[in-house]
mmCIF file of C-alpha atoms and ligand atoms in Angstrom:
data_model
loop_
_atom_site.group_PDB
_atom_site.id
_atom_site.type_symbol
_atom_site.label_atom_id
_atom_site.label_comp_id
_atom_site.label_asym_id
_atom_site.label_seq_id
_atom_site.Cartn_x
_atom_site.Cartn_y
_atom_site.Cartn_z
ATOM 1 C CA UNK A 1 -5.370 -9.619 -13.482
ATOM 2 C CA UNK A 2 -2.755 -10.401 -10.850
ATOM 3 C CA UNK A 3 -0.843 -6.942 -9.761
ATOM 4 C CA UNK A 4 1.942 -5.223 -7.390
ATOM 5 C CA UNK A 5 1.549 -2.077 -6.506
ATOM 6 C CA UNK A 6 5.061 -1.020 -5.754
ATOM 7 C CA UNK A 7 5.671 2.609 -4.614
ATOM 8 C CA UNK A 8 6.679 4.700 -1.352
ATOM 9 C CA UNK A 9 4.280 5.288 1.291
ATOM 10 C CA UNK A 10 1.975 7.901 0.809
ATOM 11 C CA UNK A 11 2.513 7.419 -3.106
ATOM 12 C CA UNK A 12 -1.098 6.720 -3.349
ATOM 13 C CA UNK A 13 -1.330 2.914 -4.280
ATOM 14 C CA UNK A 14 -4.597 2.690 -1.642
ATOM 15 C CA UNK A 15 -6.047 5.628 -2.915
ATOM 16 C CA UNK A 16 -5.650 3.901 -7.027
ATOM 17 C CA UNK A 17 -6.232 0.130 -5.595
ATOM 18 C CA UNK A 18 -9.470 1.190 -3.891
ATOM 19 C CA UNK A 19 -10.193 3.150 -7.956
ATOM 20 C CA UNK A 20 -8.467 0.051 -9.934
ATOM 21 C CA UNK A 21 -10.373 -2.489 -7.574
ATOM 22 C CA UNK A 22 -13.681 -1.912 -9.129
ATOM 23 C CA UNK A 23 -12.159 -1.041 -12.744
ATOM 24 C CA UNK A 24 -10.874 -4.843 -12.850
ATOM 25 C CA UNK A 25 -12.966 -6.282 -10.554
ATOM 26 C CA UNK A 26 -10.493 -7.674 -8.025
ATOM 27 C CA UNK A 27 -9.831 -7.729 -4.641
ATOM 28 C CA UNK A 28 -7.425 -5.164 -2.853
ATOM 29 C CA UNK A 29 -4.704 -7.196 -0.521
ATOM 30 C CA UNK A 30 -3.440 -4.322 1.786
ATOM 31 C CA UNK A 31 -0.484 -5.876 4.195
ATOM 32 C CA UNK A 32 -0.661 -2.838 6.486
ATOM 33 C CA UNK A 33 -4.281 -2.431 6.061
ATOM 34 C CA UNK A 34 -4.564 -6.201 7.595
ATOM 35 C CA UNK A 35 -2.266 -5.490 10.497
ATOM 36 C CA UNK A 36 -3.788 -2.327 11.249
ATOM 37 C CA UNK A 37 -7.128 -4.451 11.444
ATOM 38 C CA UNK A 38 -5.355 -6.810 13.866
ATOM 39 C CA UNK A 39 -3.602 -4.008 15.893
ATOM 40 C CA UNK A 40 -7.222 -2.478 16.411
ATOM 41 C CA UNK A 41 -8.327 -5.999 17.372
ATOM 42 C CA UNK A 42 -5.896 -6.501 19.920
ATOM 43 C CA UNK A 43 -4.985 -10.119 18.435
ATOM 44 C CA UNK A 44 -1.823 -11.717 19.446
ATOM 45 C CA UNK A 45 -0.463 -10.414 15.817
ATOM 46 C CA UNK A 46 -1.546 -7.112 16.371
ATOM 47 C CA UNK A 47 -0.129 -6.614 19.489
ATOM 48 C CA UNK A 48 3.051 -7.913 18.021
ATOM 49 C CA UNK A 49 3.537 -5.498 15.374
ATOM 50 C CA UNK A 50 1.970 -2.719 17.147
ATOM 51 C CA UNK A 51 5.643 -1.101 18.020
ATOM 52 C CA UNK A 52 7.134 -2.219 15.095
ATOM 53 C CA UNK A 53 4.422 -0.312 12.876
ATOM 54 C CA UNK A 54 3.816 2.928 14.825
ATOM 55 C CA UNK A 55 7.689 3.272 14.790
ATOM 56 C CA UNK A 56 7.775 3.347 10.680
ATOM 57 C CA UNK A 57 9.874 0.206 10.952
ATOM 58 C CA UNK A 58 9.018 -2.902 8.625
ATOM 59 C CA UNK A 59 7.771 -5.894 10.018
ATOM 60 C CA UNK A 60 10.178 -9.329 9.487
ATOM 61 C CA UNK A 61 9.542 -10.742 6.395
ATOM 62 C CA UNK A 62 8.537 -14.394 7.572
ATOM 63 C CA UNK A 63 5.404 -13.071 9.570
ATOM 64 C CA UNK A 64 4.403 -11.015 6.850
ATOM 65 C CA UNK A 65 5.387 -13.813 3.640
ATOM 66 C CA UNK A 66 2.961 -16.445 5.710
ATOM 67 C CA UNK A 67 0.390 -13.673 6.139
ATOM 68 C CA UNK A 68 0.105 -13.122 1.767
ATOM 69 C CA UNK A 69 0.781 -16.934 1.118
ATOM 70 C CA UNK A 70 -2.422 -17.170 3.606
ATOM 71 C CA UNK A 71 -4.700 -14.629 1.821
ATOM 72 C CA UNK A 72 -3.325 -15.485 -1.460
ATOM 73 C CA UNK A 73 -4.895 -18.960 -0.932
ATOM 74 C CA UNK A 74 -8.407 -17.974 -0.451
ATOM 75 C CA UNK A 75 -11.292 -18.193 -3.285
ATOM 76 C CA UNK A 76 -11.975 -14.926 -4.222
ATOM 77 C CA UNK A 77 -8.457 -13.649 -5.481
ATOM 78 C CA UNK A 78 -7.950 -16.954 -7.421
ATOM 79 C CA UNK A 79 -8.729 -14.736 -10.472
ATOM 80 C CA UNK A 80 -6.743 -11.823 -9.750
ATOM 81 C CA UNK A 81 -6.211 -9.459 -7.119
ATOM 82 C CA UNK A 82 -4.127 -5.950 -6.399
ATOM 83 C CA UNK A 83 -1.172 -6.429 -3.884
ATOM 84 C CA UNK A 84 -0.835 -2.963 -2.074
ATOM 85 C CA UNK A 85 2.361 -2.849 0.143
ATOM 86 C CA UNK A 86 3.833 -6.172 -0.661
ATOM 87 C CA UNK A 87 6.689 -7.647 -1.347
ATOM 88 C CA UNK A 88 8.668 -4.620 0.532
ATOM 89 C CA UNK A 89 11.956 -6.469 0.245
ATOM 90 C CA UNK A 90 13.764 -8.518 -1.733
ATOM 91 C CA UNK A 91 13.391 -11.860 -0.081
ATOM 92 C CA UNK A 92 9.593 -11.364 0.071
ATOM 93 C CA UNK A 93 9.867 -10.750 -3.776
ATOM 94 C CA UNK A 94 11.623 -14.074 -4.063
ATOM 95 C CA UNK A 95 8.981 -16.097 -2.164
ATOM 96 C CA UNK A 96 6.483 -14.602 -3.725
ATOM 97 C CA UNK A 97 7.584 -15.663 -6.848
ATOM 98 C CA UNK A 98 7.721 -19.692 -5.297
ATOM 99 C CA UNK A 99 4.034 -19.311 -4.783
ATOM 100 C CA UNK A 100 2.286 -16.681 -7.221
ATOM 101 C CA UNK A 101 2.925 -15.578 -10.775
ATOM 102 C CA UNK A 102 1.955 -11.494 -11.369
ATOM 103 C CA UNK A 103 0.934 -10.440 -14.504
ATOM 104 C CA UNK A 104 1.966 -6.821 -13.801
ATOM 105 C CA UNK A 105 4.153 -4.375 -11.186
ATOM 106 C CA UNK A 106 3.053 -0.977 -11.162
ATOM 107 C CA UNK A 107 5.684 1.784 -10.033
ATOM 108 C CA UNK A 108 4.388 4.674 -8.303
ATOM 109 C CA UNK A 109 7.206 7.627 -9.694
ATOM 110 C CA UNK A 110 6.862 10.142 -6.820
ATOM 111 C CA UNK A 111 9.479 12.231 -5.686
ATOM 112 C CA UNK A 112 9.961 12.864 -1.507
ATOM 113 C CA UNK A 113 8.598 16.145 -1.671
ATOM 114 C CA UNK A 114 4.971 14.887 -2.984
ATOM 115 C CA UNK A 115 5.433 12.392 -0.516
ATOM 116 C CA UNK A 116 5.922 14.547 2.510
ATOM 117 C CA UNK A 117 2.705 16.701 1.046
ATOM 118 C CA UNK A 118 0.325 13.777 0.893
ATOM 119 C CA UNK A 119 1.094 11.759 4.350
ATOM 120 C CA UNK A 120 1.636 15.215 6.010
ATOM 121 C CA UNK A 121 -2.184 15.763 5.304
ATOM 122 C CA UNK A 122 -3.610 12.099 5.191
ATOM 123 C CA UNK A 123 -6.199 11.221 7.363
ATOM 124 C CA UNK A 124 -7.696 7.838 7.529
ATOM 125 C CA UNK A 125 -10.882 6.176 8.562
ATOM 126 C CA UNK A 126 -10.594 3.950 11.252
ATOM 127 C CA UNK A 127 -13.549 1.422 10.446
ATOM 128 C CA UNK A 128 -13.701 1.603 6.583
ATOM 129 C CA UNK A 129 -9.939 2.316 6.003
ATOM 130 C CA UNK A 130 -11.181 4.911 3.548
ATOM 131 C CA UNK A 131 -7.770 8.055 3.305
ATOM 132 C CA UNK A 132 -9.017 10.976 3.259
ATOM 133 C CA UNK A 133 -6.184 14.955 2.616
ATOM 134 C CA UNK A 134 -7.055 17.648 5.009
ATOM 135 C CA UNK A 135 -6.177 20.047 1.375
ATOM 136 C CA UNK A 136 -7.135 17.759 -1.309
ATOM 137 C CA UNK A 137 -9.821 16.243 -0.297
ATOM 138 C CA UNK A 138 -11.261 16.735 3.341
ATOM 139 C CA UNK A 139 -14.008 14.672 4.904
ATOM 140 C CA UNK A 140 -17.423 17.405 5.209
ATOM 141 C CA UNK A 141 -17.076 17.136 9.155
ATOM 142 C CA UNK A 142 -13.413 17.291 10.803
ATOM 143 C CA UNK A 143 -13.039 13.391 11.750
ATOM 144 C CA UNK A 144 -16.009 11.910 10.910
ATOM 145 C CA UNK A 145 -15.813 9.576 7.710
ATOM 146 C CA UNK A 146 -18.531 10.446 4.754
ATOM 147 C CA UNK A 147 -18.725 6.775 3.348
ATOM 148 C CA UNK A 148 -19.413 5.121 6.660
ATOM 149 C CA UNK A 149 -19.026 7.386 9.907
ATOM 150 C CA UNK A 150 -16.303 5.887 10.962
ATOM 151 C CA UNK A 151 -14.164 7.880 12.942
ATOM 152 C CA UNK A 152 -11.302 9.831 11.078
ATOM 153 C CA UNK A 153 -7.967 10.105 12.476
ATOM 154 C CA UNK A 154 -3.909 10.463 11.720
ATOM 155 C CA UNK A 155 -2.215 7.211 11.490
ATOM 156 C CA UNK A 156 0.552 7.049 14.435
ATOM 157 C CA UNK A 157 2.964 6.409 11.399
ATOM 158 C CA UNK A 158 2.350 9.324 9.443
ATOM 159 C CA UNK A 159 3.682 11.335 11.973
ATOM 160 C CA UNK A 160 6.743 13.101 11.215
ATOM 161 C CA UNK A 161 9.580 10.923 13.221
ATOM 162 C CA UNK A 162 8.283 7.602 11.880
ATOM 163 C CA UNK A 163 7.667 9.125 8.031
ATOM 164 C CA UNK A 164 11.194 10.104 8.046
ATOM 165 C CA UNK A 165 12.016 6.399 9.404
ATOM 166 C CA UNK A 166 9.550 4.819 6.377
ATOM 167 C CA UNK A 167 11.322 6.574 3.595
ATOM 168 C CA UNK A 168 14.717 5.815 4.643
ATOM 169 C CA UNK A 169 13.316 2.106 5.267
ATOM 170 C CA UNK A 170 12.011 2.432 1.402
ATOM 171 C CA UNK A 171 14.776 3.410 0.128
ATOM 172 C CA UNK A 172 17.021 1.020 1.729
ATOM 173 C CA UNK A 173 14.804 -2.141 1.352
ATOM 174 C CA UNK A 174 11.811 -1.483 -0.809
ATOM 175 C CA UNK A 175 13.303 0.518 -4.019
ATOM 176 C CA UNK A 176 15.752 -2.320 -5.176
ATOM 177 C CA UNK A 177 12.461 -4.026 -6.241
ATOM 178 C CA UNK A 178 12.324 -1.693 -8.792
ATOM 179 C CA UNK A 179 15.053 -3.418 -10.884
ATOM 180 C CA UNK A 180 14.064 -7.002 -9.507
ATOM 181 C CA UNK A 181 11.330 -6.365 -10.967
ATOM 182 C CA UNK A 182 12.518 -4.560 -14.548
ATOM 183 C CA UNK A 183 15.023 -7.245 -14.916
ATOM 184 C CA UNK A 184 12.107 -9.760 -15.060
ATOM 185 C CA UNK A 185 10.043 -7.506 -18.020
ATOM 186 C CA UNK A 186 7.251 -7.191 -15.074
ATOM 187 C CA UNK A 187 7.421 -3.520 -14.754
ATOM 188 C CA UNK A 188 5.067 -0.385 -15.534
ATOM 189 C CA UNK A 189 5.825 3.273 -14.545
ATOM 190 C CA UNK A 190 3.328 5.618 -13.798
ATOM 191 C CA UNK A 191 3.919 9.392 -12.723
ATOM 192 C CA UNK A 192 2.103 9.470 -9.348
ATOM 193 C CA UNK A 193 2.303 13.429 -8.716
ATOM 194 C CA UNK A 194 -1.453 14.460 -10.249
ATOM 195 C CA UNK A 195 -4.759 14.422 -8.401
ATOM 196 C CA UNK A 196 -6.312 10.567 -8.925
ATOM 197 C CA UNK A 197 -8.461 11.182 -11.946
ATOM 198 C CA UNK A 198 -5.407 11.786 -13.752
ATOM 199 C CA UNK A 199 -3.421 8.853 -12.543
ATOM 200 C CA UNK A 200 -6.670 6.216 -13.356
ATOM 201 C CA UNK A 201 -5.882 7.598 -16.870
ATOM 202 C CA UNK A 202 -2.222 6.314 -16.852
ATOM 203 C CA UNK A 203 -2.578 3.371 -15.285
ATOM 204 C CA UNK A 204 -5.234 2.107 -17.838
ATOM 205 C CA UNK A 205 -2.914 3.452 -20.429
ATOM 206 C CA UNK A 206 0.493 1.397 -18.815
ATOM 207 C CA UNK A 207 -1.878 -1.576 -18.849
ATOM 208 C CA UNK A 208 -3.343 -0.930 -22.272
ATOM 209 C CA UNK A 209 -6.820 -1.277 -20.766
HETATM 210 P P1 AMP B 1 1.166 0.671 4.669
HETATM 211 O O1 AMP B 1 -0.257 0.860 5.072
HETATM 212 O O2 AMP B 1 1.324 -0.127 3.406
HETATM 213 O O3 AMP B 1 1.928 1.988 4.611
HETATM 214 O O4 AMP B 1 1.866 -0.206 5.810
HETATM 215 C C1 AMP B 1 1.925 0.267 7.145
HETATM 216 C C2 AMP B 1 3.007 -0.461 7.895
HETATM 217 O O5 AMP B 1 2.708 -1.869 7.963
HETATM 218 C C3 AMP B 1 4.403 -0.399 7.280
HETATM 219 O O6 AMP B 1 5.088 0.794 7.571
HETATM 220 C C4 AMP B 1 5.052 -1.626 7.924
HETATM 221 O O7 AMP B 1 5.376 -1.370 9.269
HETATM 222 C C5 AMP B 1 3.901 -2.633 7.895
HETATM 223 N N1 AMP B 1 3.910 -3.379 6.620
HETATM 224 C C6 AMP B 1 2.988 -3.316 5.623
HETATM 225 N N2 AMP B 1 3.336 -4.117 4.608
HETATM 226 C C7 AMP B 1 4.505 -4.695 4.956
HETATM 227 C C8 AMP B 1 5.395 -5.591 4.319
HETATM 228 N N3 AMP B 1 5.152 -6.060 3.085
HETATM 229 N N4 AMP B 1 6.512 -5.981 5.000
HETATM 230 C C9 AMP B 1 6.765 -5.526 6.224
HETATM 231 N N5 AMP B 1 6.003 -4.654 6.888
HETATM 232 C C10 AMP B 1 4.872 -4.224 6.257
#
């Protein structure tokens, strides 16, 4: 199965990709999981986008659109995969669609508030990527990671300055996909405010698996 998960940040679409992942037996394609990788590799992309990133801002849309056509190329998502944090606007919808057919979008429904709650307390591995809540669900020891010892720490955009800059960004760019992508009959709605369990439950139900 070929999916979008399309939602704000901090809406939990890593947190249900890393869940659906192994339900459907697909690879995860995280955009800003990839150019956090490159940022912490130093690589002429990373250093690029570095600014760009930690300010909340997007990054432009040809960089990123040759990125996915890249990884969209390789073997092992031939069969379906779960694209987490692309398209974010409009024209990366529409190139999308010149080189990929989805079978499903998936709308994370979360209001700001929930928002504000979950990146306010997210913490994130640095080596496995693995997001951890310092309420909901806190690694054993402080910043050490529990799947792979990585070392756990608070993403320079989920501080408060650049949050406030990634909503407004979502709003502005990222939430007119919404109808793109009702107009085309592509879209599911799932109510992202309960704890994960709950939210596997509805997205098996919106995709009558
Ligand atoms: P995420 O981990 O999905 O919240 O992405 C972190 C950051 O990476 C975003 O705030 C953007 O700066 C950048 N990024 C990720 N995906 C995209 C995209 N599709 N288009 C532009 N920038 C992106």
């Amino acid at each position: 199965m070929k999916l979008i998960f399309l939602g704000p940040p901090g809406a939990g679409k890593g947190t249900l990709a890393l869940r659906a992942t192994d339900i459907l037996k697909v690879q995860q394609i995280s955009t800003g999981s990839i150019f956090r990788a490159e940022m912490a590799a130093k690589s002429p992309l990373g250093l690029k986008v570095k600014s760009i990133i930690d300010a909340g801002k997007l990054v432009d849309d040809e960089t990123t659109i040759a990125l996915v056509k890249q990884r969209l190329s390789q073997d092992d998502v031939q069969n379906g995969f779960i694209l987490d944090g692309f398209p974010r606007t409009i024209p990366q919808a529409q190139a999308l669609d010149e080189f990929c057919t989805v079978d499903k979008v998936v709308n994370f429904d979360i209001p700001d508030s929930g928002v504000l709650e979950r990146l306010g307390g997210r913490r994130v591995c640095r080596k496995c990527g693995f997001n951890f809540h310092m309420t909901f669900n806190k690694p054993s020891k402080d910043d050490v990671c529990d799947h792979c010892g990585g070392e756990v720490y608070t993403r320079e955009d989920d501080k408060s300055d650049a949050v406030q800059k990634r909503l407004e960004v979502y709003r502005e760019q990222t939430a007119p996909l919404i109808n793109f992508y009702r107009e085309k009959g592509l879209l599911v709605d799932i109510d992202a405010k309960p704890m994960i369990d709950e939210i596997v439950v509805s997205f098996k139900k919106a995709l009558g698996i």
